[in-house]
Coordinates of C-alpha atoms in Angstrom, one line a residue:
M894 CA 21.9 -56.0 -26.9
H895 CA 25.2 -54.8 -25.0
T896 CA 24.6 -56.2 -22.0
R897 CA 26.7 -54.7 -18.9
V898 CA 27.5 -57.7 -16.6
L899 CA 28.9 -56.5 -13.0
T900 CA 31.0 -59.0 -10.9
G901 CA 32.3 -58.4 -7.1
I902 CA 35.5 -60.4 -6.1
T903 CA 35.9 -61.2 -2.3
T904 CA 39.6 -60.5 -1.7
T905 CA 39.9 -62.8 2.0
G906 CA 41.9 -66.1 1.7
T907 CA 44.2 -67.6 -0.4
P908 CA 41.8 -68.8 -4.2
H909 CA 41.4 -72.7 -4.0
L910 CA 40.5 -75.3 -6.7
G911 CA 37.0 -74.5 -5.4
N912 CA 36.7 -70.7 -6.1
Y913 CA 38.3 -71.8 -10.0
V914 CA 36.0 -74.2 -10.8
G915 CA 32.8 -72.5 -9.4
A916 CA 33.8 -68.8 -9.8
I917 CA 37.2 -67.9 -11.9
R918 CA 36.6 -70.0 -14.4
P919 CA 32.8 -69.9 -15.5
A920 CA 33.3 -65.9 -15.4
I921 CA 36.7 -65.9 -17.1
Q922 CA 34.2 -67.8 -20.0
A923 CA 31.6 -65.7 -19.7
S924 CA 33.3 -62.2 -20.3
R925 CA 34.3 -63.8 -23.9
D926 CA 30.8 -62.8 -25.2
P927 CA 31.0 -60.1 -27.4
N928 CA 27.9 -58.9 -26.3
V929 CA 28.8 -58.9 -22.7
D930 CA 30.2 -55.6 -21.4
A931 CA 32.2 -57.0 -18.2
F932 CA 33.1 -55.1 -15.2
Y933 CA 34.8 -57.6 -12.3
F934 CA 36.3 -55.6 -9.2
M935 CA 38.0 -56.5 -6.3
A936 CA 35.6 -55.8 -3.3
D937 CA 38.2 -54.9 -0.8
Y938 CA 36.0 -52.2 1.0
H939 CA 33.8 -55.1 1.7
A940 CA 36.9 -57.1 2.9
L941 CA 37.3 -54.8 5.6
I942 CA 34.0 -55.7 7.1
K943 CA 34.6 -59.3 7.7
S944 CA 38.9 -58.9 8.4
D945 CA 40.4 -56.5 10.6
D946 CA 43.9 -58.0 9.2
A947 CA 45.6 -55.4 7.4
D948 CA 48.7 -58.1 5.9
R949 CA 45.8 -60.5 5.2
V950 CA 43.8 -58.0 3.1
E951 CA 46.8 -56.6 1.3
A952 CA 48.2 -60.3 0.6
S953 CA 44.5 -61.6 -0.6
R954 CA 44.2 -58.5 -2.9
L955 CA 47.7 -59.7 -4.6
M956 CA 46.7 -63.5 -4.5
I957 CA 43.2 -62.7 -6.3
T958 CA 44.5 -60.5 -8.6
A959 CA 47.2 -62.6 -9.8
S960 CA 44.9 -65.8 -9.8
W961 CA 42.2 -64.0 -11.9
L962 CA 44.7 -62.7 -14.4
A963 CA 46.7 -65.7 -14.4
A964 CA 43.6 -68.1 -15.2
G965 CA 43.2 -65.8 -18.1
L966 CA 41.1 -62.5 -17.3
D967 CA 41.4 -60.0 -20.5
P968 CA 41.9 -56.3 -18.8
E969 CA 41.5 -55.5 -22.2
R970 CA 38.1 -56.7 -23.1
T971 CA 37.2 -56.3 -19.5
T972 CA 36.8 -53.7 -17.1
F973 CA 39.3 -54.9 -14.0
Y974 CA 39.5 -52.6 -11.1
R975 CA 39.5 -52.5 -7.1
Q976 CA 37.0 -50.9 -5.5
S977 CA 39.2 -48.7 -3.4
D978 CA 40.4 -47.3 -6.8
V979 CA 37.0 -45.5 -7.6
P980 CA 36.0 -42.6 -5.2
E981 CA 32.9 -42.2 -6.8
V982 CA 31.8 -45.4 -5.2
P983 CA 31.8 -44.4 -1.7
E984 CA 30.6 -41.1 -2.4
L985 CA 27.7 -42.7 -4.6
M986 CA 27.1 -44.8 -1.4
W987 CA 26.7 -41.6 0.6
L988 CA 23.6 -40.4 -1.6
L989 CA 22.1 -43.3 -1.8
T990 CA 22.5 -43.8 2.3
C991 CA 20.5 -40.8 2.6
V992 CA 17.4 -41.9 0.5
T993 CA 17.7 -45.6 2.1
S994 CA 15.4 -46.2 5.0
K995 CA 16.5 -47.7 8.1
G996 CA 13.8 -50.5 7.9
L997 CA 15.0 -51.6 4.6
L998 CA 18.5 -52.5 6.3
N999 CA 17.0 -54.1 9.2
R1000 CA 15.2 -56.4 7.4
A1001 CA 19.0 -57.4 5.7
H1002 CA 19.4 -61.7 5.8
A1003 CA 23.4 -60.9 7.3
Y1004 CA 22.0 -58.5 9.6
K1005 CA 18.8 -60.2 10.9
A1006 CA 21.0 -63.2 11.3
A1007 CA 23.6 -61.7 13.4
V1008 CA 20.7 -60.1 15.6
D1009 CA 19.1 -63.4 15.8
R1010 CA 22.0 -65.2 17.2
N1011 CA 22.7 -62.6 19.6
I1012 CA 19.2 -62.8 20.9
E1013 CA 19.7 -66.6 21.2
N1014 CA 23.2 -66.3 23.1
Q1015 CA 21.1 -64.0 25.7
E1016 CA 23.4 -61.3 24.5
D1017 CA 22.4 -57.5 23.4
A1018 CA 20.7 -57.3 19.8
D1019 CA 23.3 -55.7 18.3
A1020 CA 26.2 -56.9 19.7
G1021 CA 29.3 -57.6 17.8
V1022 CA 27.4 -55.6 15.0
T1023 CA 29.3 -53.3 12.7
A1024 CA 27.7 -50.1 10.9
G1025 CA 29.7 -51.8 8.2
L1026 CA 27.9 -55.0 8.4
Y1027 CA 24.8 -53.2 8.5
M1028 CA 25.4 -50.6 5.7
Y1029 CA 26.6 -53.3 3.7
P1030 CA 23.7 -53.5 1.2
V1031 CA 24.2 -50.0 0.5
L1032 CA 27.9 -50.2 -0.4
M1033 CA 26.8 -53.0 -3.0
A1034 CA 24.0 -51.1 -4.1
A1035 CA 26.5 -48.1 -5.0
D1036 CA 28.8 -51.1 -7.0
I1037 CA 26.1 -51.6 -9.1
L1038 CA 24.7 -48.7 -9.8
A1039 CA 27.8 -46.6 -10.0
F1040 CA 28.4 -48.1 -13.6
N1041 CA 24.2 -49.1 -14.1
A1042 CA 25.0 -52.6 -14.5
N1043 CA 22.1 -54.3 -16.1
K1044 CA 22.7 -57.5 -15.0
V1045 CA 24.8 -58.9 -11.6
P1046 CA 25.6 -62.6 -11.1
V1047 CA 24.6 -63.8 -7.6
G1048 CA 23.8 -66.9 -5.7
R1049 CA 20.1 -67.3 -4.6
D1050 CA 21.4 -66.1 -0.8
Q1051 CA 22.3 -62.6 -2.8
I1052 CA 19.0 -62.1 -4.5
Q1053 CA 18.1 -60.0 -1.6
H1054 CA 20.9 -57.7 -2.2
I1055 CA 19.8 -56.9 -5.7
E1056 CA 16.3 -56.3 -4.7
M1057 CA 17.5 -53.7 -2.1
A1058 CA 19.9 -52.0 -4.6
R1059 CA 16.8 -51.5 -6.9
D1060 CA 14.7 -50.6 -4.1
I1061 CA 17.1 -47.8 -3.6
A1062 CA 17.7 -46.7 -7.1
Q1063 CA 14.0 -46.1 -7.4
R1064 CA 13.9 -44.2 -4.1
F1065 CA 16.8 -41.9 -5.3
N1066 CA 14.8 -41.5 -8.7
H1067 CA 11.5 -40.9 -7.7
T1068 CA 13.0 -38.1 -5.0
Y1069 CA 15.2 -36.3 -7.5
G1070 CA 12.6 -36.7 -9.8
R1071 CA 14.7 -38.5 -12.7
E1072 CA 15.4 -41.9 -14.3
F1073 CA 19.2 -41.5 -13.2
F1074 CA 20.0 -45.3 -12.8
V1075 CA 18.6 -48.4 -14.4
M1076 CA 16.8 -51.1 -12.6
P1077 CA 19.8 -54.1 -12.2
E1078 CA 18.6 -57.7 -12.3
A1079 CA 19.6 -60.9 -10.5
L1080 CA 21.6 -62.9 -13.0
I1081 CA 20.8 -66.2 -10.9
E1082 CA 24.0 -69.0 -11.2
E1083 CA 21.6 -72.7 -10.7
Q1084 CA 24.3 -74.8 -12.2
V1085 CA 27.1 -73.3 -10.2
A1086 CA 29.8 -76.2 -9.6
T1087 CA 30.7 -76.9 -6.2
L1088 CA 33.8 -79.2 -5.4
P1089 CA 34.3 -81.5 -2.1
G1090 CA 36.7 -80.5 -0.2
L1091 CA 39.3 -83.0 1.2
D1092 CA 36.6 -84.5 3.9
G1093 CA 33.7 -84.6 1.5
R1094 CA 32.1 -81.1 2.8
K1095 CA 31.9 -78.4 0.0
M1096 CA 35.1 -77.0 0.1
S1097 CA 35.7 -73.7 2.1
K1098 CA 37.9 -72.3 4.5
S1099 CA 35.6 -72.2 6.8
Y1100 CA 36.1 -76.3 6.9
D1101 CA 39.5 -76.0 6.7
N1102 CA 39.4 -78.2 3.9
T1103 CA 40.7 -76.6 0.8
I1104 CA 43.2 -77.7 -2.1
P1105 CA 45.3 -74.6 -3.1
L1106 CA 45.2 -73.9 -6.5
F1107 CA 48.4 -72.0 -6.9
E1108 CA 50.4 -71.4 -3.7
G1109 CA 52.8 -74.0 -3.2
G1110 CA 53.3 -75.2 -6.2
P1111 CA 52.6 -78.6 -7.3
K1112 CA 54.0 -79.9 -4.3
A1113 CA 51.3 -78.2 -2.1
L1114 CA 48.7 -79.3 -4.5
R1115 CA 49.9 -83.2 -4.8
E1116 CA 50.2 -83.1 -0.9
A1117 CA 46.7 -81.6 -0.8
I1118 CA 45.0 -84.3 -2.9
M1119 CA 46.5 -87.2 -1.4
K1120 CA 44.6 -86.1 1.7
I1121 CA 41.4 -86.5 0.2
V1122 CA 39.4 -88.9 2.4
T1123 CA 38.0 -91.9 0.7
D1124 CA 36.4 -95.2 2.0
S1125 CA 38.1 -98.4 3.2
R1126 CA 38.2 -100.4 0.0
A1127 CA 41.0 -102.1 -0.7
P1128 CA 43.1 -101.9 -4.2
G1129 CA 41.1 -104.4 -6.7
E1130 CA 37.6 -103.9 -5.1
P1131 CA 35.3 -102.1 -7.3
K1132 CA 35.2 -98.7 -6.2
D1133 CA 32.2 -96.4 -5.7
T1134 CA 32.0 -93.3 -8.0
E1135 CA 28.6 -91.7 -6.8
D1136 CA 29.8 -90.2 -3.3
S1137 CA 33.1 -90.2 -4.2
A1138 CA 34.9 -86.8 -3.6
L1139 CA 37.8 -87.7 -5.4
F1140 CA 36.0 -88.5 -8.6
T1141 CA 33.9 -85.4 -8.0
I1142 CA 37.2 -83.5 -8.5
Y1143 CA 38.1 -85.2 -11.4
K1144 CA 34.9 -84.7 -13.3
A1145 CA 35.3 -80.8 -13.0
F1146 CA 38.9 -81.1 -14.7
A1147 CA 38.2 -84.0 -17.4
S1148 CA 36.6 -83.9 -20.5
P1149 CA 33.6 -86.8 -20.9
A1150 CA 35.4 -89.5 -22.3
E1151 CA 38.2 -89.1 -19.6
T1152 CA 35.8 -89.1 -16.9
A1153 CA 34.2 -91.8 -18.4
A1154 CA 37.9 -94.0 -18.7
F1155 CA 38.1 -92.9 -15.1
A1156 CA 35.1 -94.5 -13.7
E1157 CA 35.8 -97.5 -15.5
S1158 CA 38.8 -97.7 -13.7
L1159 CA 37.7 -97.6 -10.2
H1160 CA 35.0 -99.7 -11.3
G1161 CA 37.8 -102.2 -12.4
G1162 CA 39.5 -102.0 -8.5
M1163 CA 41.9 -98.9 -9.4
G1164 CA 43.5 -98.6 -5.9
W1165 CA 42.7 -94.9 -4.1
G1166 CA 46.4 -94.2 -3.7
E1167 CA 46.6 -94.7 -7.6
A1168 CA 43.9 -92.6 -8.5
K1169 CA 44.8 -89.7 -6.1
Q1170 CA 47.9 -89.5 -8.4
V1171 CA 45.4 -89.8 -11.5
L1172 CA 43.7 -87.1 -10.1
F1173 CA 46.4 -84.7 -9.8
E1174 CA 48.5 -85.6 -12.6
R1175 CA 45.0 -84.1 -14.5
V1176 CA 44.2 -81.1 -12.4
D1177 CA 47.9 -80.3 -12.7
A1178 CA 48.0 -80.5 -16.4
E1179 CA 45.4 -77.4 -16.5
V1180 CA 46.8 -75.8 -13.5
A1181 CA 50.4 -75.7 -14.2
P1182 CA 50.4 -73.4 -17.4
M1183 CA 48.3 -70.8 -15.1
R1184 CA 50.5 -71.3 -12.1
E1185 CA 53.5 -70.5 -14.3
R1186 CA 51.7 -66.6 -15.1
Y1187 CA 50.7 -66.7 -11.2
D1188 CA 54.2 -67.0 -10.0
A1189 CA 55.5 -64.2 -12.5
L1190 CA 52.6 -61.7 -11.7
M1191 CA 53.3 -62.3 -7.9
A1192 CA 57.1 -61.8 -8.7
S1193 CA 55.6 -58.4 -10.5
P1194 CA 53.2 -56.5 -8.2
G1195 CA 53.7 -53.4 -10.3
Q1196 CA 52.7 -54.7 -13.5
M1197 CA 49.6 -56.1 -11.6
E1198 CA 48.8 -52.2 -10.0
D1199 CA 49.4 -51.1 -13.3
I1200 CA 46.8 -53.1 -15.1
L1201 CA 44.4 -52.7 -11.7
L1202 CA 44.9 -48.9 -12.2
A1203 CA 44.3 -48.6 -15.9
G1204 CA 40.9 -50.6 -14.8
A1205 CA 40.1 -47.9 -12.5
A1206 CA 40.5 -45.1 -15.1
K1207 CA 38.1 -47.0 -17.3
A1208 CA 35.9 -47.4 -14.6
R1209 CA 35.7 -43.4 -13.4
A1210 CA 35.6 -42.7 -17.4
I1211 CA 32.0 -43.8 -16.7
A1212 CA 31.3 -43.5 -12.7
G1213 CA 32.7 -40.0 -12.9
P1214 CA 30.2 -38.2 -15.1
L1215 CA 27.5 -39.7 -13.7
M1216 CA 28.4 -38.4 -10.1
E1217 CA 28.9 -35.2 -11.7
T1218 CA 24.9 -35.6 -12.6
L1219 CA 23.9 -37.0 -9.5
R1220 CA 25.6 -34.3 -7.7
E1221 CA 24.1 -31.7 -9.9
A1222 CA 20.6 -33.6 -8.8
V1223 CA 21.1 -33.2 -5.2
G1224 CA 22.2 -29.6 -4.7
L1225 CA 25.6 -30.4 -4.7
R1226 CA 26.3 -27.7 -7.8
S1227 CA 29.3 -25.4 -8.2
A1228 CA 29.1 -22.0 -7.2
R1229 CA 29.9 -20.6 -10.1
H1230 CA 26.1 -21.4 -10.9
K1231 CA 24.0 -19.2 -9.0
P1232 CA 20.6 -20.3 -7.9
V1233 CA 17.5 -19.2 -9.7
A1234 CA 16.8 -16.9 -7.2
Q1235 CA 19.8 -14.9 -7.6
Q1236 CA 19.6 -15.0 -11.0
A1237 CA 16.3 -13.5 -11.0
S1238 CA 17.1 -10.4 -9.5
A1239 CA 21.1 -10.1 -11.1
T1240 CA 21.5 -7.3 -13.3
P1241 CA 22.3 -7.9 -16.4
V1242 CA 21.0 -11.3 -17.0
A1243 CA 23.5 -13.7 -18.3
P1244 CA 23.0 -15.3 -21.5
K1245 CA 21.8 -18.6 -21.7
A1246 CA 24.2 -21.0 -22.7
K1247 CA 24.0 -22.9 -26.2
P1248 CA 23.3 -26.9 -26.3
P1249 CA 25.3 -29.1 -28.2
R1250 CA 24.2 -28.8 -31.5
F1251 CA 23.8 -31.3 -34.6
A1252 CA 25.7 -30.2 -38.4
S1253 CA 24.5 -33.0 -41.0
F1254 CA 26.4 -33.4 -44.3
R1255 CA 26.1 -35.5 -47.3
D1256 CA 29.9 -37.6 -47.9
S1257 CA 31.5 -37.8 -51.2
D1258 CA 30.5 -41.1 -51.4
G1259 CA 26.9 -40.0 -51.3
S1260 CA 26.2 -41.4 -47.9
F1261 CA 24.5 -39.0 -45.0
R1262 CA 26.3 -38.1 -42.2
F1263 CA 26.4 -35.5 -39.0
R1264 CA 28.4 -34.2 -36.6
L1265 CA 27.9 -33.2 -33.1
F1266 CA 29.7 -29.9 -32.0
G1267 CA 29.6 -28.7 -28.0
A1268 CA 28.8 -25.6 -27.0
E1269 CA 32.1 -23.9 -27.7
G1270 CA 31.6 -25.4 -31.0
E1271 CA 34.5 -28.4 -30.7
E1272 CA 33.9 -31.2 -32.5
L1273 CA 32.7 -34.3 -30.3
L1274 CA 31.2 -37.2 -32.5
L1275 CA 31.2 -37.9 -36.5
S1276 CA 28.4 -40.3 -37.2
V1277 CA 28.7 -43.8 -39.0
P1278 CA 27.8 -43.0 -43.0
F1279 CA 24.1 -43.9 -43.8
A1280 CA 22.8 -44.3 -47.2
D1281 CA 19.5 -44.1 -45.7
P1282 CA 18.9 -39.9 -44.8
K1283 CA 15.9 -41.1 -42.3
A1284 CA 18.4 -43.8 -40.3
A1285 CA 20.9 -40.7 -39.9
G1286 CA 18.1 -38.8 -38.7
T1287 CA 16.5 -41.5 -36.6
L1288 CA 20.1 -41.7 -34.8
R1289 CA 20.2 -38.0 -34.1
Q1290 CA 16.5 -38.2 -32.2
T1291 CA 17.9 -41.3 -30.3
L1292 CA 21.1 -39.0 -29.2
A1293 CA 18.9 -35.9 -28.6
T1294 CA 17.6 -37.7 -25.6
L1295 CA 19.7 -40.1 -24.7
G1296 CA 21.5 -38.3 -21.6
G1297 CA 25.1 -38.9 -20.5
A1298 CA 24.3 -41.8 -17.8
Q1299 CA 22.7 -44.0 -20.6
A1300 CA 25.6 -43.6 -23.1
N1301 CA 27.5 -46.8 -23.9
L1302 CA 31.0 -45.6 -24.7
A1303 CA 34.1 -47.6 -25.4
S1304 CA 37.4 -47.3 -26.6
D1305 CA 37.7 -48.1 -30.5
G1306 CA 41.4 -48.1 -30.9
D1307 CA 42.9 -44.8 -30.4
R1308 CA 39.2 -42.9 -30.7
L1309 CA 36.3 -42.6 -28.4
A1310 CA 33.2 -44.6 -29.4
L1311 CA 29.6 -44.5 -28.7
L1312 CA 27.6 -47.6 -29.3
I1313 CA 23.4 -48.3 -29.4
D1314 CA 22.7 -51.7 -29.7
G1315 CA 26.5 -53.3 -29.3
K1316 CA 27.1 -50.9 -32.4
V1317 CA 29.3 -48.4 -33.4
V1318 CA 27.2 -45.2 -34.4
A1319 CA 29.7 -42.6 -33.9
T1320 CA 33.4 -41.7 -32.9
G1321 CA 34.9 -39.0 -31.4
D1322 CA 38.6 -38.1 -32.1
S1323 CA 41.8 -39.7 -31.3
F1324 CA 43.6 -39.1 -28.5
P1325 CA 47.0 -40.1 -27.1
D1326 CA 46.4 -41.8 -23.8
D1327 CA 43.9 -43.2 -21.1
A1328 CA 43.8 -40.0 -18.9
T1329 CA 43.1 -37.7 -22.1
R1330 CA 40.4 -40.2 -23.4
A1331 CA 38.7 -40.2 -20.4
G1332 CA 38.4 -36.6 -20.1
A1333 CA 37.0 -36.6 -23.3
S1334 CA 34.1 -39.1 -22.4
S1335 CA 33.3 -37.0 -19.4
R1336 CA 32.9 -33.7 -21.8
L1337 CA 31.0 -35.6 -24.1
R1338 CA 28.4 -37.1 -21.3
A1339 CA 28.0 -33.8 -20.2
A1340 CA 27.2 -32.7 -23.7
L1341 CA 24.6 -35.6 -24.0
D1342 CA 23.2 -34.4 -20.9
A1343 CA 22.9 -30.6 -21.9
L1344 CA 21.6 -32.0 -24.9
A1345 CA 18.7 -34.0 -23.7
S1346 CA 17.9 -31.3 -21.5
A1347 CA 17.7 -28.7 -24.2
T1348 CA 15.5 -31.0 -26.1
A1349 CA 13.3 -32.0 -23.0
E1350 CA 12.9 -27.9 -22.8
E1351 CA 11.8 -27.5 -26.5
A1352 CA 9.4 -30.2 -26.3
A1353 CA 7.7 -28.5 -23.3
A1354 CA 7.3 -25.1 -24.7
K1355 CA 5.7 -26.7 -27.8
A1356 CA 3.4 -28.3 -25.8
A1357 CA 2.6 -25.4 -23.8
Q1358 CA 1.9 -23.4 -27.2
A1359 CA -0.5 -25.8 -28.1
S1360 CA -2.7 -26.1 -25.2
G1361 CA -2.5 -22.3 -25.4
Q1362 CA -0.6 -21.7 -22.0
R1363 CA 2.9 -19.6 -22.0
P1364 CA 5.9 -21.6 -21.8

């Protein structure tokens, strides 16, 4: 089963070793799973809730983009984009806002914590609370639902936001009478590696105890490592590795054999100064090749811009057709489509648009295939060959009720491919560029919506006739 996994990346601050070990490295490893459709986005709208320093937000977006790319994120395999480059997200946020109860937002942990602090300090309950902080859960819901993500990796402190996204999605589906959104699930990160900082507490910008990942080069990395707090045991005395921040950091970068050898050296009396040098050399061995790539990217911001905009085009090819469907659902329709009441009184009545259609055929090698044509007769899809005509028929039935929002579309070379359970079942024509392919994707999703609607109408008519009622 092809699972869409969506991860938001905070764009405030400078990446440090803790970010790399706890988030960047495991996320990139997970993105290489062939059964995962991985989405990673720079949550720069969210950053505005936490920071009003425009220069800091701008610089952080560049540094974090470069860090993820330098660490090995493949923008061809994944969808990597900036939140602010996908206008469908804030538009969806507004649609979701209109069905979200204030009571639900009142229960959000971050808002409640701010209110509790204010009350404890004998201030107005909402002192310093912005609408951005209050509406944060709805924006997060839009981030997720715009792409109908199946799973969202979060820590336990973020589970509530996924539950709220589900509540909002269910309310919207119920209000407008159709399953527009799939229900996202929290992917709990139980084994997230947490690195200690210079003072032994969790490595965090809030504690000012971080070790830089790339910024400042090897000199800044070594200087920070040399500041790690250790106990007063002199060279020659056995060192305790259980509560040693230095040893914990080494373990996060070393193999089991290297870790065992380092522990043995510490137990044997290695001095802390020598141990810090060993740690620096081990960390730098992993970081140095990535740092070279990072420096090259930071020197060429235009290259990162191109990568992010290409990712945004991929993201919008999915979010755009969904938003067209949602606008229609809530009544934000084109004036070219007259309301039903006006159509009834108009003379003459416009003929009903033809739905998309299938055309089955047998290939020269004896296999069974079919084509999907749009209402205007253009070919949208050609199925893969089937040895069994029943298999081809089953796929046609699946496509007839699939709908555009649920269609899993991907690039297959220069072609648009439709996937079912992670396998390509049909392809479209070839396209010269991403923009043309994105347009074809929108047309295909619209055709699948029209096909699903026509199939549902036909089923309803047959049911009415079977019960002796007028359809």
